[in-house]
C-alpha positions as a printed Julia matrix, in Angstrom:
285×3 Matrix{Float64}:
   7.64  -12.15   -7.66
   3.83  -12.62   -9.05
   1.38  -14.72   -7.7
  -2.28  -15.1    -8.36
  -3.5   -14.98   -5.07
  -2.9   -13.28   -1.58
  -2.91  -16.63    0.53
  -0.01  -17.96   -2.25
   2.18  -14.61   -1.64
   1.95  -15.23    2.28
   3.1   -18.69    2.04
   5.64  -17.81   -0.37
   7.05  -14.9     2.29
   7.04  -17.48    4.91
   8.72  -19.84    2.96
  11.41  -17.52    2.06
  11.4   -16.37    5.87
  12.09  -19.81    7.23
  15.07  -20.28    4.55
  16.38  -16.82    6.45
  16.13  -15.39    2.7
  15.0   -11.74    3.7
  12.83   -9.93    1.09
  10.45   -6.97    1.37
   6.61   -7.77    2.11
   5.56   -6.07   -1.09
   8.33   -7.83   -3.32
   6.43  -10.69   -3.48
   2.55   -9.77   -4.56
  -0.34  -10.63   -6.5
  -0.56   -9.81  -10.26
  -4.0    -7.79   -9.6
  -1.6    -5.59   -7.1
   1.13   -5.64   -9.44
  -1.24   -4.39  -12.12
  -2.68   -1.79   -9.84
   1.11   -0.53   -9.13
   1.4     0.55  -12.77
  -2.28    1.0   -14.64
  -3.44    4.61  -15.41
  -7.11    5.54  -15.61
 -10.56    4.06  -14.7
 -10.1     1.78  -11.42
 -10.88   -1.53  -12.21
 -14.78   -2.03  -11.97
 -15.83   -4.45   -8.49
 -17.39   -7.73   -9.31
 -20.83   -6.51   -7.87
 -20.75   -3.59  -10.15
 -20.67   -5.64  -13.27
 -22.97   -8.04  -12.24
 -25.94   -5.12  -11.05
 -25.16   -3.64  -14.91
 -25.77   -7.39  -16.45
 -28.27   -8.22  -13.84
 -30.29   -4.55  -15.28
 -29.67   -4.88  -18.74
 -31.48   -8.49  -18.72
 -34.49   -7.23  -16.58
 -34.94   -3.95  -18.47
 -34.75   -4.98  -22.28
 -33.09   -8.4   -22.5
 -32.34   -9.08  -26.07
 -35.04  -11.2   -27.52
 -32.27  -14.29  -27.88
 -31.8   -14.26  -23.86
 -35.44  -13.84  -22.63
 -36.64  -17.16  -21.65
 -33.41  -17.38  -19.03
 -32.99  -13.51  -18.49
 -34.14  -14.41  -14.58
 -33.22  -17.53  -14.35
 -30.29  -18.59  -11.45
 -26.84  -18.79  -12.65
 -27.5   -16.57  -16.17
 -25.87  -13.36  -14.79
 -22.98  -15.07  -13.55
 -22.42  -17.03  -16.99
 -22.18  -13.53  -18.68
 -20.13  -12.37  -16.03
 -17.87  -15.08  -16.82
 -17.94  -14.41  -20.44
 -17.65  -10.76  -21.09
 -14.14  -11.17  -18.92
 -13.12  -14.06  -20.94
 -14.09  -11.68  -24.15
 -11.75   -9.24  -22.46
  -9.04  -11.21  -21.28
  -9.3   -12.25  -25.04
  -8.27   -9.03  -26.56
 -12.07   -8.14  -27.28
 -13.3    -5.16  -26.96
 -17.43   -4.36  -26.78
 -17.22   -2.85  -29.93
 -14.65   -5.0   -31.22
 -16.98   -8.64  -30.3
 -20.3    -6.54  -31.85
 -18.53   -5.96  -35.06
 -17.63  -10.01  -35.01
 -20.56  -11.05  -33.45
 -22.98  -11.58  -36.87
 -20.48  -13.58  -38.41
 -20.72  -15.76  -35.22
 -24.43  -16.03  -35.34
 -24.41  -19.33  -38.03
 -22.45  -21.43  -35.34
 -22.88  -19.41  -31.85
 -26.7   -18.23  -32.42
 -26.53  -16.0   -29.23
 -23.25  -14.12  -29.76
 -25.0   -11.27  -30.76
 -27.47  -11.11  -27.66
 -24.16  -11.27  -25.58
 -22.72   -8.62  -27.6
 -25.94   -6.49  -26.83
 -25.36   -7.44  -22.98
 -21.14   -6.64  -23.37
 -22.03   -3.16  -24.53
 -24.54   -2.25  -21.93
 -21.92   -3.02  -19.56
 -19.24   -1.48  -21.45
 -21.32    1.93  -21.81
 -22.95    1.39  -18.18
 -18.99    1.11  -16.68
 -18.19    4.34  -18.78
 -20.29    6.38  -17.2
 -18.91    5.44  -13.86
 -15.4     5.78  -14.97
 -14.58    2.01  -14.06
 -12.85   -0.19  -16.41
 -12.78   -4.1   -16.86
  -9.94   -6.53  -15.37
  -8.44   -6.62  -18.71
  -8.63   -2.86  -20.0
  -6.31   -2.37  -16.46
  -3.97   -5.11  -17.37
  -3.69   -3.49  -20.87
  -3.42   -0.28  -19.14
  -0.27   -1.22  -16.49
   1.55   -2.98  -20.06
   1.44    0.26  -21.87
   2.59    2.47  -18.79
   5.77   -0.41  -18.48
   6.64   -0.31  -21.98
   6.87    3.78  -21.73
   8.28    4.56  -17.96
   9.57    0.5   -17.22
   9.76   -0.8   -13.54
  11.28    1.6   -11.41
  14.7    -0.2   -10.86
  13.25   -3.88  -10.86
  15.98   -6.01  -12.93
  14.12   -9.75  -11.99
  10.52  -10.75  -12.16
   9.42  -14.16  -10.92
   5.55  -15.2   -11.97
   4.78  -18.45  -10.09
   1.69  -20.36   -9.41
  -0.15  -19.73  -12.92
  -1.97  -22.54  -14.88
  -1.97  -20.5   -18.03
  -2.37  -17.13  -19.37
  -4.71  -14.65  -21.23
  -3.67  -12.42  -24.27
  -3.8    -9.16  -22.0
  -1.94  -10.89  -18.99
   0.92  -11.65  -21.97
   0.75   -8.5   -22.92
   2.1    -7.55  -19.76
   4.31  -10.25  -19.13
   5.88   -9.35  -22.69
   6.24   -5.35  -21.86
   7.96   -6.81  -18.33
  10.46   -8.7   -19.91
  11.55   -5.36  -22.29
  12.76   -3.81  -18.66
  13.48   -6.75  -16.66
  14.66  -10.34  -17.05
  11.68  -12.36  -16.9
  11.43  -16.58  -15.87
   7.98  -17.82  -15.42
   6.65  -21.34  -13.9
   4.15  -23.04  -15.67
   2.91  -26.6   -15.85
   2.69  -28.78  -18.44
  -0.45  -29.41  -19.54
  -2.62  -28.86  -22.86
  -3.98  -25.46  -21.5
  -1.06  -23.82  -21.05
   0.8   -24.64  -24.57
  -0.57  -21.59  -26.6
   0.93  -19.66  -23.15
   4.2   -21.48  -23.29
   3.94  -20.4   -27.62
   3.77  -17.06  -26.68
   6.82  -16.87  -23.97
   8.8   -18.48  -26.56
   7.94  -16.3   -29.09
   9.21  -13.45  -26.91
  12.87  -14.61  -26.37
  12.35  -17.02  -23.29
  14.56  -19.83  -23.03
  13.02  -22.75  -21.9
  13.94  -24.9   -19.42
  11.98  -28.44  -18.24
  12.07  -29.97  -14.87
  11.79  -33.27  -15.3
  11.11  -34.94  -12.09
   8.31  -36.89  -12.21
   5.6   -35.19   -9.91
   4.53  -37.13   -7.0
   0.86  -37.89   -6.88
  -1.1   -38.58   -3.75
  -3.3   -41.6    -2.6
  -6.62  -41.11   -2.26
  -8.67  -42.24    0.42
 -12.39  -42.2     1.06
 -13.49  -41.97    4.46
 -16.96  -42.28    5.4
 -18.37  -40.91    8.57
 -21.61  -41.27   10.6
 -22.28  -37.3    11.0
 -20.17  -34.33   10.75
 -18.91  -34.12   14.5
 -17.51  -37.95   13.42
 -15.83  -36.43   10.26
 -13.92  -33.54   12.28
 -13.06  -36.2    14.57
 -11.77  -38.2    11.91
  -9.86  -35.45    9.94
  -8.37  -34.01   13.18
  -7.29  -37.81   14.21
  -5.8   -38.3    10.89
  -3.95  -34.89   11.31
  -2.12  -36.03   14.78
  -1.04  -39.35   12.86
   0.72  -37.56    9.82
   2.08  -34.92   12.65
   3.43  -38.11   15.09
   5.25  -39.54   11.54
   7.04  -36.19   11.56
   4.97  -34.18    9.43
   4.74  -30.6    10.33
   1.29  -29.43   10.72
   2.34  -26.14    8.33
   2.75  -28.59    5.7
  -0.63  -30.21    6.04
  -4.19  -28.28    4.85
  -7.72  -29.25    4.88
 -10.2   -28.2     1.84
 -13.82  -27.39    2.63
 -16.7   -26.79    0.5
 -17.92  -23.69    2.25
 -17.47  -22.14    5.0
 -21.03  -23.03    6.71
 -21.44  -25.4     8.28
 -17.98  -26.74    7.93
 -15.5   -24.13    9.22
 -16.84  -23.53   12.88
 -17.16  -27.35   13.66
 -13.74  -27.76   12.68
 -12.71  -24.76   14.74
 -13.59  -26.39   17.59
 -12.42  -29.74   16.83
  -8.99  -28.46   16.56
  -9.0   -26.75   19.5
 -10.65  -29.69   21.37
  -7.46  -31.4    20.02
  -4.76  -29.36   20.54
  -3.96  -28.67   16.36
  -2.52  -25.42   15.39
  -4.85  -23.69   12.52
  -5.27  -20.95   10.66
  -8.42  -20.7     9.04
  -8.65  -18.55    5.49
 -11.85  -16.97    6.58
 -12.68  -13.7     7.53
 -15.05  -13.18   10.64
 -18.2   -10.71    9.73
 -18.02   -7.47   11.53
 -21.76   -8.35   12.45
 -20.65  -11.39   14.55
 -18.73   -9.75   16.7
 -19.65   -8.67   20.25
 -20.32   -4.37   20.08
């Protein structure tokens, strides 16, 4: 089974644990480990890489279309964001700078981010590190050739959509292995659900009508009143019969949120566990 996260492939092996359906740790995993499995070649570049090689190429020349917001916050990350959606795409470096002029009329700085792509490609090179999607296109090839090592079922659950390199995969899985994959139905995902179709999936729609929650807006006086207030609304649902496994709370960031509401539980007797790793730093030597 693939997932897109690690915190959805524990739930799911708990899930399956408390239905006394015994499976493997490592049958259910993420599609990043899944890719890593099977991909030859360059490991897949870190995030910080990438970003120091974008981050250099905009202080050291920056094409003349990307000067006035070279250093300004939030630039590096917005090219970040696009060279992998490039990628993801099925483009290349070279591939987007050979498209890039004909973009220029309508998308007047597709060629600076061309410039930028190929820096990075080139810079990535050098280091022998590859981008997300040159790995996923990497594991689909070494599937097609060798297959999957005995698998006969592949589940892919918790996926809004796919990219053309993720289906790539997903279409050299299904040549070894009988493939059924979840998705939702929204606008986003219909060139997706095209492309399963296209390669021999039968389709099948659940047609229960999703349930949606009520919304509520609480307002409190300061934050100790808020953690009060969540972990008091907590014990209700849990008194109705609720079990506390089935109930989550989403925070904006971890400071100053996740501490106060450490302690609040605790103070209250709720079970928690909190999705956030303590700093090595932080703790006592």
């Amino acid at each position: 089974m693939l997932v897109p996260t690690a915190t959805m492939a524990e739930h799911v092996r708990h899930e399956l644990a408390r239905e006394e359906l015994l499976v493997r740790p490592r049958s259910v995993v993420t599609l990043h480990r899944f890719v890593e499995e099977h991909a030859a070649g360059f490991r897949q570049a870190p995030r910080p890489v990438v970003r120091r090689l974008i981050r250099q190429a905009l202080e050291d020349d920056p094409p003349e279309a990307l000067e006035a917001v070279a250093r300004m916050p939030g630039t590096v990350g917005a090219l970040e964001e696009l060279i992998e959606e490039l990628s993801l795409a099925g483009l290349a470096a070279h591939e987007f700078a050979r498209l890039a002029p004909r973009l220029a009329p309508e998308a007047p700085l597709a060629e600076a981010v061309a410039e930028i792509y190929s820096r990075v490609a080139l810079g990535l090179l050098e280091r022998n590190l590859s981008l997300r999607a040159e790995r996923i296109r990497s594991a689909a090839v070494r599937i097609r050739e060798k297959g999957l090592e005995g698998v006969r079922t592949v589940l892919v659950d918790g996926f809004f959509t796919f990219h053309r390199a993720e289906l790539e995969l997903l279409r050299a899985v299904a040549a070894h292995a009988d493939l059924c994959v979840a998705l939702p139905s929204w606008g986003g995902s219909e060139p997706a659900r095209e492309a399963l179709l296209e390669m021999g999936l039968e389709e099948r729609r659940l047609l229960e009508v999703r349930r949606y929650p009520q919304a509520q807006i609480v307002r409190a006086d300061t934050m100790e009143a808020e953690a009060a207030e969540i972990a008091r609304r907590i014990l209700d649902e849990a008194g109705r019969g609720r079990s506390f496994r089935e109930m989550g709370v989403v925070v904006r960031s971890r400071a100053p949120y996740v501490s106060l509401l450490r302690e609040t539980f605790q103070r209250f007797g709720i079970p928690a566990r909190f999705y956030f790793g303590v700093p090595l730093a932080s703790l006592p030597a």
